[in-house]
Tab-separated table of C-alpha atoms in Angstrom:
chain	number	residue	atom	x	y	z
A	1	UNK	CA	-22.913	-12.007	9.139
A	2	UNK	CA	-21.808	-12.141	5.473
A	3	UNK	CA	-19.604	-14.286	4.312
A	4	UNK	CA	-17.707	-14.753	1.585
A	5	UNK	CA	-15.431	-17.511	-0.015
A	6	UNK	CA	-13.184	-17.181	-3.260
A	7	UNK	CA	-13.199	-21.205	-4.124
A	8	UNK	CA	-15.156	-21.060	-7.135
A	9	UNK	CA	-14.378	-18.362	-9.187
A	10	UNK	CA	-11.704	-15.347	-8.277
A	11	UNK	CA	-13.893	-12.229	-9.057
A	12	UNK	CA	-11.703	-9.104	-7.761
A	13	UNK	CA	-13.143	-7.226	-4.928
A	14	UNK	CA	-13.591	-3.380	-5.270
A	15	UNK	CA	-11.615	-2.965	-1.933
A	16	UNK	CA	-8.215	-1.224	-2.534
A	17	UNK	CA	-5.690	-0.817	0.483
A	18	UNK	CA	-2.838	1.233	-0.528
A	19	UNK	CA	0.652	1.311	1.284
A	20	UNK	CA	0.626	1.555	2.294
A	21	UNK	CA	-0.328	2.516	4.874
A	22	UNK	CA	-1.400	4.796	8.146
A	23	UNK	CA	-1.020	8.007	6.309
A	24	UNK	CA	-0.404	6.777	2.421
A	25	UNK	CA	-1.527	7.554	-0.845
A	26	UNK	CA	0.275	4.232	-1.989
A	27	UNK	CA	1.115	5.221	-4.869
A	28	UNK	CA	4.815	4.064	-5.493
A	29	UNK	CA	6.984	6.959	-6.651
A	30	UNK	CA	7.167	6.829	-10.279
A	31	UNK	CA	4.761	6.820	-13.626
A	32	UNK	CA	2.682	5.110	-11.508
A	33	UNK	CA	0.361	5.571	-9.001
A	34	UNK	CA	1.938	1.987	-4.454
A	35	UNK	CA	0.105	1.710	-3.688
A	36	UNK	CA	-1.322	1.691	-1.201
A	37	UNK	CA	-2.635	-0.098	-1.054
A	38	UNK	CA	-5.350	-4.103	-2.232
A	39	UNK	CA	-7.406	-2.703	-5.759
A	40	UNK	CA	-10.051	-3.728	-8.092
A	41	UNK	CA	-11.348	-3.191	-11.490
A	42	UNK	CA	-12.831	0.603	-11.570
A	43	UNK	CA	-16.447	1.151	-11.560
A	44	UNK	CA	-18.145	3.686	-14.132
A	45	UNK	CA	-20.836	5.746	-12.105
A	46	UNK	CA	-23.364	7.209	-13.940
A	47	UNK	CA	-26.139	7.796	-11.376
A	48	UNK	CA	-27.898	10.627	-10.456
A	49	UNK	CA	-26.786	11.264	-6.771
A	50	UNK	CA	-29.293	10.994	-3.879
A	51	UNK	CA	-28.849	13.723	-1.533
A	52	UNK	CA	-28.651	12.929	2.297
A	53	UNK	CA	-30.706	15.395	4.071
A	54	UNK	CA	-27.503	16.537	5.582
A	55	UNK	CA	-26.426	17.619	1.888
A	56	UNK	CA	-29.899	18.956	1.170
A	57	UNK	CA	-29.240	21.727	4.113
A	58	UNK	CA	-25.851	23.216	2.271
A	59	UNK	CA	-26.214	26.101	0.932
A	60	UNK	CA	-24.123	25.990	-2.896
A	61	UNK	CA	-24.959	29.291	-3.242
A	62	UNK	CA	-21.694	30.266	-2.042
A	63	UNK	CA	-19.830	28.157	-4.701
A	64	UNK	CA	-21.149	29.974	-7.539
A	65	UNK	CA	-20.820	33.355	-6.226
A	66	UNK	CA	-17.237	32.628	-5.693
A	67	UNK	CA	-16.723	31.085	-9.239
A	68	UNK	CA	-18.643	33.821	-10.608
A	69	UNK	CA	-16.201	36.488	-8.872
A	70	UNK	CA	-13.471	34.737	-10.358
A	71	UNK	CA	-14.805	34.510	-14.342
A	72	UNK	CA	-15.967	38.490	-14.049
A	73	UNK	CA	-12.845	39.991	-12.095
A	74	UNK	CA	-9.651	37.563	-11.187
A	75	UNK	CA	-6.992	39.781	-13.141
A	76	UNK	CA	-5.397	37.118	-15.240
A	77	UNK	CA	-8.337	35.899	-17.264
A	78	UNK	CA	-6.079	34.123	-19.206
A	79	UNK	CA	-5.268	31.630	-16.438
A	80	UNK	CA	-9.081	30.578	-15.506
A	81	UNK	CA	-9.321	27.176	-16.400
A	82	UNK	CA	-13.019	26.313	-15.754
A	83	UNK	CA	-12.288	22.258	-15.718
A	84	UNK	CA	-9.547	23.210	-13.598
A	85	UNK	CA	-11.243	25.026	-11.102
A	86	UNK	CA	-14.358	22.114	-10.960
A	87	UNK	CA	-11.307	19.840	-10.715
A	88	UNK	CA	-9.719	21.802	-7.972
A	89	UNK	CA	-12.719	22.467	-6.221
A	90	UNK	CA	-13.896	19.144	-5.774
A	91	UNK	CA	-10.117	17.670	-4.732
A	92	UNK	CA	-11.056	20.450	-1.757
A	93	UNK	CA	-14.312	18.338	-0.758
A	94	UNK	CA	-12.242	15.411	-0.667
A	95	UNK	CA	-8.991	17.143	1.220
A	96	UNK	CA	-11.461	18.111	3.735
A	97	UNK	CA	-11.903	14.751	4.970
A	98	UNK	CA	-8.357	14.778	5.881
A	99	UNK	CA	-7.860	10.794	5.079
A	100	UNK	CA	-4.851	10.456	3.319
A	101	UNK	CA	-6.317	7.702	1.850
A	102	UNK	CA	-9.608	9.397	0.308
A	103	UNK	CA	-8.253	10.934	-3.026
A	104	UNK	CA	-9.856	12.439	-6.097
A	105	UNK	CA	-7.966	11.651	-9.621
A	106	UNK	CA	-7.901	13.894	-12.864
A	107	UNK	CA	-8.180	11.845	-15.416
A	108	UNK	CA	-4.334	11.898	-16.025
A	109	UNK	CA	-3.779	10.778	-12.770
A	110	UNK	CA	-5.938	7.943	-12.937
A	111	UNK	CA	-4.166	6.789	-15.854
A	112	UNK	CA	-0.635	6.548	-14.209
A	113	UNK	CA	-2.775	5.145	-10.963
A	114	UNK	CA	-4.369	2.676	-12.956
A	115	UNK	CA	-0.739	2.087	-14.779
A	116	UNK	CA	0.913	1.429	-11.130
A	117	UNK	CA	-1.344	-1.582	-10.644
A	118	UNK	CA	0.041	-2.926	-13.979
A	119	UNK	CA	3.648	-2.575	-11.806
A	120	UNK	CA	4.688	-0.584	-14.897
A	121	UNK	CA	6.374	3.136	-13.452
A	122	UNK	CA	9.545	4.920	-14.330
A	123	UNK	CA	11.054	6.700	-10.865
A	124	UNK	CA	13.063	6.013	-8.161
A	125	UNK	CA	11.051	3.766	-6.783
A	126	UNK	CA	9.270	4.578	-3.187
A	127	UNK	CA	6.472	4.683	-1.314
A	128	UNK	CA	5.518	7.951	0.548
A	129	UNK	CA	2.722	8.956	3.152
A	130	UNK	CA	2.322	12.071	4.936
A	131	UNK	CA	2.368	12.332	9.018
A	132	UNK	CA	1.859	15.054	10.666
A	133	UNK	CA	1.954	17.305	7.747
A	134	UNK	CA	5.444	15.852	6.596
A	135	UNK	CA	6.260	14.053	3.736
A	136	UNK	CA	7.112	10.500	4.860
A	137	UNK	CA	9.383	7.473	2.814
A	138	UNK	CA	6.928	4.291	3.852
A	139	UNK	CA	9.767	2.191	1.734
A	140	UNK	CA	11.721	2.322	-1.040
A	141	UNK	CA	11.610	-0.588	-3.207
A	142	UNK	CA	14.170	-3.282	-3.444
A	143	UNK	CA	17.147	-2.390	-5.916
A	144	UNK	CA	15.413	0.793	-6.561
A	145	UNK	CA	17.032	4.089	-7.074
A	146	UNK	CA	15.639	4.989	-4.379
A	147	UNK	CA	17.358	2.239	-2.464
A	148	UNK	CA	20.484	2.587	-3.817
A	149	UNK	CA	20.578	5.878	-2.741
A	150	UNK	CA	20.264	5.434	0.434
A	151	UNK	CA	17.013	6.574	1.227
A	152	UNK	CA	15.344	4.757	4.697
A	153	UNK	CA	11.630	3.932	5.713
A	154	UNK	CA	11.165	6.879	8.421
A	155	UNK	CA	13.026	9.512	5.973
A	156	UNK	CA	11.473	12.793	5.674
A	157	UNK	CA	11.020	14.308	2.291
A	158	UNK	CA	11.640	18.523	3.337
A	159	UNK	CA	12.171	19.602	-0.542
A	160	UNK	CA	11.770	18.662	-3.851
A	161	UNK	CA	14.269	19.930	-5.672
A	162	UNK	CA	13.687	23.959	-4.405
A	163	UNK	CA	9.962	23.196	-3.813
A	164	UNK	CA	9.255	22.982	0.138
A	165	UNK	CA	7.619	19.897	0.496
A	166	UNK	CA	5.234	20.451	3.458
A	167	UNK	CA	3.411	22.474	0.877
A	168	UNK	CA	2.511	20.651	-1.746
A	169	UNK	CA	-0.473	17.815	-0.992
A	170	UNK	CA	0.410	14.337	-1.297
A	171	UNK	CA	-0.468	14.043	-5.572
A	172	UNK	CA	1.831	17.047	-5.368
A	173	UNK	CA	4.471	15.672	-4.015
A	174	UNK	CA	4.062	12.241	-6.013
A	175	UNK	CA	4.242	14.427	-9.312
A	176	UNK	CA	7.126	16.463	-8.170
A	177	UNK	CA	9.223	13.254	-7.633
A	178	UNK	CA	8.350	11.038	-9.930
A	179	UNK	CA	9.492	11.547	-14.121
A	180	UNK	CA	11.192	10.161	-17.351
A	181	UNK	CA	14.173	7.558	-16.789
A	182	UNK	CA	17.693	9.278	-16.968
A	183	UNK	CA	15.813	12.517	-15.637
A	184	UNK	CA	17.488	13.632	-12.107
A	185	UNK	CA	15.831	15.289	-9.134
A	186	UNK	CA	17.262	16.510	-5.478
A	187	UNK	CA	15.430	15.401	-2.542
A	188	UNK	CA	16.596	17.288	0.800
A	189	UNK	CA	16.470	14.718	3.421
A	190	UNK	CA	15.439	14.815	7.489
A	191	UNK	CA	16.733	11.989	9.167
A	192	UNK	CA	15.980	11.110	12.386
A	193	UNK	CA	19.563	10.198	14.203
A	194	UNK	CA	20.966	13.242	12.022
A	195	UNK	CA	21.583	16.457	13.155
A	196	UNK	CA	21.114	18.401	9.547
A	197	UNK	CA	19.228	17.726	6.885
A	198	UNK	CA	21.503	16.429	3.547
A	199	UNK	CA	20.437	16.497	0.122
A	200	UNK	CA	20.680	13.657	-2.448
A	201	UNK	CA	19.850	13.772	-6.277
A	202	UNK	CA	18.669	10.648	-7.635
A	203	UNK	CA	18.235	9.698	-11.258
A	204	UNK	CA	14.757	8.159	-12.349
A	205	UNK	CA	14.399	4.453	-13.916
A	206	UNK	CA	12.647	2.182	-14.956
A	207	UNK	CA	11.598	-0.121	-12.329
A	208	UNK	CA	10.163	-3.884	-12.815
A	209	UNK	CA	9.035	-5.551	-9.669
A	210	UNK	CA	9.120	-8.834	-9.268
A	211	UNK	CA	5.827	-9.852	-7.117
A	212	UNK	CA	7.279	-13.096	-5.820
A	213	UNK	CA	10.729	-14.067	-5.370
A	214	UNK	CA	11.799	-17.478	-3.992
A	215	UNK	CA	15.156	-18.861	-2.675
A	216	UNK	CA	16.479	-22.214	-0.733
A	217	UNK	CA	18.096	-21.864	1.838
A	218	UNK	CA	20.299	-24.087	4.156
A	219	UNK	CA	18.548	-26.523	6.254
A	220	UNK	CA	15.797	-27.429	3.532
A	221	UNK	CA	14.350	-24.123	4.795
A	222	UNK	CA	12.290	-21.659	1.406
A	223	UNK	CA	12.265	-18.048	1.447
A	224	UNK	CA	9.474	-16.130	-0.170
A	225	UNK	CA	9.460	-12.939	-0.431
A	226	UNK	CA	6.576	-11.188	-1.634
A	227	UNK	CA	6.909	-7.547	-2.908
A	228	UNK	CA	3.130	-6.603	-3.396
A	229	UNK	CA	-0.319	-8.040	-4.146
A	230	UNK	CA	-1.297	-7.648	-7.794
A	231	UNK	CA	-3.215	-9.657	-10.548
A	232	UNK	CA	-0.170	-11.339	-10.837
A	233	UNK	CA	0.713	-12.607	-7.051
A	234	UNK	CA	-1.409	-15.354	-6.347
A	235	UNK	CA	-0.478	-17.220	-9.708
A	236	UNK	CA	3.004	-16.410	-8.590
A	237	UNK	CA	3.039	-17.741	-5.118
A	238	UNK	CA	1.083	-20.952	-5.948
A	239	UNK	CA	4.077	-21.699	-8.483
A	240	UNK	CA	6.297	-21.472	-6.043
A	241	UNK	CA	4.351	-23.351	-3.297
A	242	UNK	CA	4.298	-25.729	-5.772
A	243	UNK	CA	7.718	-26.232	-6.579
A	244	UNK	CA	8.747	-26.556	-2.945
A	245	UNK	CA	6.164	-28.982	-1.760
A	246	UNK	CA	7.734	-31.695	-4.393
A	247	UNK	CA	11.273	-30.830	-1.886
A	248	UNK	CA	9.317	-31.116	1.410
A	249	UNK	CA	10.646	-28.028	3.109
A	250	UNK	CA	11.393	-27.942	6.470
A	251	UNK	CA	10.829	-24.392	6.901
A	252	UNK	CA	8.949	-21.386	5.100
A	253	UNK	CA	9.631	-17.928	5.598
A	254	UNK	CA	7.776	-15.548	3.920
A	255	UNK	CA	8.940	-11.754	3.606
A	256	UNK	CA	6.292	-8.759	3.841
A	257	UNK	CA	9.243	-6.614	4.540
A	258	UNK	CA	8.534	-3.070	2.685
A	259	UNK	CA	5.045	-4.318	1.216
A	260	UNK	CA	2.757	-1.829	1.162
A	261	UNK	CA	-0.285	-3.952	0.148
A	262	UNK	CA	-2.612	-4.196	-2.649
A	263	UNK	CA	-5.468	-6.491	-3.691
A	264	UNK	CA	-7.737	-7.640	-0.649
A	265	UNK	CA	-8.622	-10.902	-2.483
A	266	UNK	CA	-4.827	-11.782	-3.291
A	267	UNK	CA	-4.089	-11.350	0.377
A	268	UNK	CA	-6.563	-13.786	0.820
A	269	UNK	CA	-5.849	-16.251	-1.978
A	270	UNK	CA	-2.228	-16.441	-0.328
A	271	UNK	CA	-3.640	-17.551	2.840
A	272	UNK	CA	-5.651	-19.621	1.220
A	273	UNK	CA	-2.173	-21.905	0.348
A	274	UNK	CA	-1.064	-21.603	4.231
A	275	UNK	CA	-4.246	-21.979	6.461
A	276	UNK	CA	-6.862	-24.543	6.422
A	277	UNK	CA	-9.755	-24.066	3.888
A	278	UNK	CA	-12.709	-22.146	5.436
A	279	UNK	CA	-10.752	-20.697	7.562
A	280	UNK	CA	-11.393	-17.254	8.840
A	281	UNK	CA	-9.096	-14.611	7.189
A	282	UNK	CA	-10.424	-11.382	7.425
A	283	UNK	CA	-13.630	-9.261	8.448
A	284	UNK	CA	-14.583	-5.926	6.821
A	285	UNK	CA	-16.741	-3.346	8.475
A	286	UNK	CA	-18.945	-0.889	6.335
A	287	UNK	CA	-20.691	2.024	8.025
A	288	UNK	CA	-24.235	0.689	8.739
A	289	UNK	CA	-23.557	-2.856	7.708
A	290	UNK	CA	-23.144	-6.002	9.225
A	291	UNK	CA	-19.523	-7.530	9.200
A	292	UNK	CA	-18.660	-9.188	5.757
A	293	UNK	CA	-16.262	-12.409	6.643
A	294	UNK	CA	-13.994	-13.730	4.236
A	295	UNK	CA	-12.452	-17.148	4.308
A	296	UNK	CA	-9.795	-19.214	2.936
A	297	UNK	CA	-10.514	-21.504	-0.453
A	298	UNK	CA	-8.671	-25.079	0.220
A	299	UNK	CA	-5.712	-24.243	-1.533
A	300	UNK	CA	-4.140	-25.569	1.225
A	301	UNK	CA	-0.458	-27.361	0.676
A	302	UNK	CA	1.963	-26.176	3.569
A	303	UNK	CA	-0.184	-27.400	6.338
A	304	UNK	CA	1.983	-28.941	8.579
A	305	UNK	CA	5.597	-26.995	7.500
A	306	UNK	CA	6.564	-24.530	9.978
A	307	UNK	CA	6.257	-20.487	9.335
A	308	UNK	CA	8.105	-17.364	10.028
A	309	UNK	CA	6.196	-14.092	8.697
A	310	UNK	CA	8.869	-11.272	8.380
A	311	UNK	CA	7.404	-7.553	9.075
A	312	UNK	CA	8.638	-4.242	9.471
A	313	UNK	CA	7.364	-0.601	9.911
A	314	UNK	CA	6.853	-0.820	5.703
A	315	UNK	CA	4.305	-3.609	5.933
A	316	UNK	CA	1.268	-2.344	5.566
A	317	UNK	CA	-2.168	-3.073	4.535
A	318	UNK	CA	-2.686	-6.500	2.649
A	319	UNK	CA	0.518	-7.422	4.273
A	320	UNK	CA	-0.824	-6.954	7.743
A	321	UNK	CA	-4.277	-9.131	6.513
A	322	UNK	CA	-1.663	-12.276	5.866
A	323	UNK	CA	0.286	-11.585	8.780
A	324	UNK	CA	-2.552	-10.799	11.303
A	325	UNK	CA	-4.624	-14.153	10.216
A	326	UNK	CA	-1.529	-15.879	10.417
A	327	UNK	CA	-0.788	-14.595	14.121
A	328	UNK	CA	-4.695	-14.745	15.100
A	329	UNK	CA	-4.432	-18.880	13.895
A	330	UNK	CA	-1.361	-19.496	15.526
A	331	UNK	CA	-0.122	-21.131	12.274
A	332	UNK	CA	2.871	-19.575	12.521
A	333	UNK	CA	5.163	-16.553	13.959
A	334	UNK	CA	5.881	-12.653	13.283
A	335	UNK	CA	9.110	-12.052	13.431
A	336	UNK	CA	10.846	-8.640	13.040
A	337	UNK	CA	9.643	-4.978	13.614
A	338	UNK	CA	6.064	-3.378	14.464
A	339	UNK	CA	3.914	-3.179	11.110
A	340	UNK	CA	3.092	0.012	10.209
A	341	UNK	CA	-0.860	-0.121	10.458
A	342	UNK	CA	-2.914	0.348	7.694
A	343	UNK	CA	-6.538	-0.965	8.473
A	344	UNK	CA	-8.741	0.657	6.187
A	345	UNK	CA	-9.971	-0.324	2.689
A	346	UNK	CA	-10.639	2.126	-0.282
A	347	UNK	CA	-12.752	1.427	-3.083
A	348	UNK	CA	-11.980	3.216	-6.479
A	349	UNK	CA	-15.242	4.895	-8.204
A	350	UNK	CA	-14.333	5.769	-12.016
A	351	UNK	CA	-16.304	8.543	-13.468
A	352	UNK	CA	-17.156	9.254	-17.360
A	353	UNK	CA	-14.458	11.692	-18.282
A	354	UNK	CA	-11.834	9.644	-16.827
A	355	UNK	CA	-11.012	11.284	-13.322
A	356	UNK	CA	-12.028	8.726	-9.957
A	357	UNK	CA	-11.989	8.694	-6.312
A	358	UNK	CA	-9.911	6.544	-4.483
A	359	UNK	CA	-12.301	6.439	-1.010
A	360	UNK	CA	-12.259	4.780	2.037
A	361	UNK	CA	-15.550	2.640	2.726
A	362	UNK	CA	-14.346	0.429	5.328
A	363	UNK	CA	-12.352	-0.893	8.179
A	364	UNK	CA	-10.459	-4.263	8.318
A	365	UNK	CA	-10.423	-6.722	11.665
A	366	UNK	CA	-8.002	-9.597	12.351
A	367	UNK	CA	-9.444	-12.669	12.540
A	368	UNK	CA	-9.854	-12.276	16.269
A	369	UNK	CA	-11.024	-8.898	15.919
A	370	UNK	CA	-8.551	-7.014	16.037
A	371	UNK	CA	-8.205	-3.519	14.960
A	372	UNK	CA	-4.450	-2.259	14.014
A	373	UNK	CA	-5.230	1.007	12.051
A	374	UNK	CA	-2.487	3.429	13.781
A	375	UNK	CA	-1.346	0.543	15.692
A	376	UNK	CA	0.289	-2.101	13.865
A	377	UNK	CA	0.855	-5.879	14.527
A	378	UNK	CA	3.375	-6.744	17.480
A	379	UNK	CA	5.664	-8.877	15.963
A	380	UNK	CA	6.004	-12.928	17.936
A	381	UNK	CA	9.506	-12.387	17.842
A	382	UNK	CA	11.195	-8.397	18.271
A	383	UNK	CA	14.043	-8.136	15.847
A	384	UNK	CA	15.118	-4.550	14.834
A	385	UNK	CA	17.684	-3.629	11.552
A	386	UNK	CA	19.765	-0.556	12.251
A	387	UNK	CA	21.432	1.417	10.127
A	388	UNK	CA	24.917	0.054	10.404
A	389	UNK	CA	23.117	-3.005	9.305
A	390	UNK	CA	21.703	-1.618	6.296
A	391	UNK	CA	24.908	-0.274	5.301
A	392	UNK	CA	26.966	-3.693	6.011
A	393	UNK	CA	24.183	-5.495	3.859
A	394	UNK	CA	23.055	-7.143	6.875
A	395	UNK	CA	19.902	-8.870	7.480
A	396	UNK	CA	19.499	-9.526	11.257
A	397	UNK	CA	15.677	-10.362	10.589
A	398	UNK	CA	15.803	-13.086	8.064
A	399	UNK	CA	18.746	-14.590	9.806
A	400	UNK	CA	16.876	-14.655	13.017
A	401	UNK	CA	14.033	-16.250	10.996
A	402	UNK	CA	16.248	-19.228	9.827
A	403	UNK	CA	17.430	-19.826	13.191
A	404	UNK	CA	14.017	-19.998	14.744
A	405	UNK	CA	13.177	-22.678	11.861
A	406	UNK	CA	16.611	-24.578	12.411
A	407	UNK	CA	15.841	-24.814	16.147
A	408	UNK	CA	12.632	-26.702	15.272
A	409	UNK	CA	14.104	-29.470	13.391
């Protein structure tokens, strides 16, 4: 086995998980790029490629005779775009693959990717994936226009404005939607419990998210909710930790409610504050290599106060790593709704001219071993939000959550 510990010095993995999640391209909707998804500094790659021998039996021929049809005879020479076409033709190789996950980046879309990790976007503020060839919300984000709007986690996206969605790939989609603040666009909606589809226009904005957010609550009981796993999480978290350990809580909850992931090591770094030190937190399986282990750093302050972990169907990815290791160490309880069941990592390559690949090079097990891609974590403790909730500003789940902690004291 390898293992790995982050108490000396936080280096960032190259493992990316984006939001999000079993069929996301976590990028969030907006200048940026959700993911989503657990990322790491880009890596330049200059090498000359080794060919398998698989590769060395393709016959490229083909390619060129195409492209070369095109340049002598496609009627509108005026549209051929050579780095278009190399563009387009190797987003094909990757679309072949048919991982939602495994994406290839023009350079401008890098940028905004690269921009999303920064948090900094201007649009309404969701998370999409694609199932079953439809365009899917994951989540919107909190106070987003996308949440005030109405918009749900199981929505699907039919058009974008008058552009049929199921058309478009998933970059498509993410460039249709997303645009300037004060700029509108009209989403045509399929809900599930609705007979018709209805449309809704929504007006970009600027959107900040807040990684961590912390509140006391009755009963010396804290709520954290955390939004994402960035650069700036873990620094975050342990400021709140460590205001609330000078109160001696009586209760923790912390909410992965609509987070579609992000960095693998910040996932870990936050159980790092919750489980013992050395503790296993996650395993990650390469093709043709042993299982690297990662464990917890010592961080540890909230030993002995009792947990609640709040998931839904928008937890995904990093989220699932903290809630999983939780579960698998019995150091505390899920409560709320099935995760949504990311367990893959990607890894982003950077090339010279500025495009990347955002590709998948591994699978992530539970502590125990678990594997929850497509499957998702079964919550301790089944608590479901309808929509009549949502619209009443209800939270059945996080009051649950205190009451479980209340009954303990």
């Amino acid at each position: 086995m390898i293992e790995r510990g982050l108490g000396k010095s936080r280096e960032k993995n190259k493992y990316i998980y984006g939001y999000i999640v079993a069929a996301v391209f976590s990028f969030l909707l907006g200048w940026q790029a959700n993911y989503l998804d657990v990322f790491d500094e880009n890596k330049a790659v200059d090498d000359e490629p080794v060919l398998s021998d698989q590769t060395e039996n393709v016959d490229l021929e083909l390619f060129w005779t195409v492209w070369k049809e095109i340049e002598d005879k496609y009627v509108h020479e005026e549209a051929i775009d050579s780095q278009k076409m190399v563009y387009g033709a190797i987003a094909g190789m990757v679309n072949s693959l048919e991982d939602p996950y495994t994406v290839f980046m023009t350079p401008d879309e890098s940028k905004e990717f690269n921009a999303s990790l920064d948090g900094k976007l201007e649009g309404i503020g969701a998370e999409l994936t694609v199932e079953h060839k439809n365009l899917v919300i994951v989540s919107p984000l909190r106070q987003s226009p996308a949440e005030k709007a109405g918009l749900l986690a199981g929505d699907i996206i039919y058009k974008i404005d008058d552009n049929l969605a199921s058309e478009m790939t998933l970059i498509d989609a993410i460039m249709k939607i997303r645009g300037p603040k004060g700029t509108p666009v009209t989403l045509t909606v399929v809900r599930e419990n609705l007979d018709i589809p209805f449309e809704v226009t929504i007006v970009r904005d600027s959107i900040t998210i807040e990684s961590v957010t912390m509140e006391k609550l009755d009963g010396d009981i804290v709520y954290l909710s955390v939004n994402q796993f960035n650069d700036t999480t873990n620094q975050e978290f342990g400021k709140a930790i460590s205001e609330l350990v000078l109160n001696e809580p009586k209760g923790l909850i912390v909410d992965l409610r609509y987070n579609g992931g992000g960095y693998l090591d910040i996932a870990v770094e936050l159980l790092s504050y919750l489980l013992p030190a050395d503790t296993k937190a996650v395993a990650l399986r390469e093709r043709g290599k042993e299982d690297e282990i990662m464990y917890t750093n010592g961080n540890t302050k909230l030993l002995n106060v009792p947990l609640v972990v709040i998931v839904n169907e928008s937890s995904a990815s990093a989220s699932e790593i903290l809630a999983g290791a939780v579960q698998d160490h019995k150091r505390g309880i899920i409560l709320g709704a099935m995760s949504f069941g990311k367990g893959t990592v990607q890894e982003v390559e950077s090339f010279t001219d500025g495009s990347s690949i955002r590709l998948t090079i591994a699978k992530w097990l539970t502590p125990e071993g678990r594997d929850i891609d497509k499957i998702g974590l079964t919550p301790d403790i089944v608590v479901e939000i309808n929509e009549k909730d949502i619209q009443e500003k209800k939270d059945p789940q996080k009051e649950a959550a205190v009451k479980y902690l209340k009954n303990l004291q």
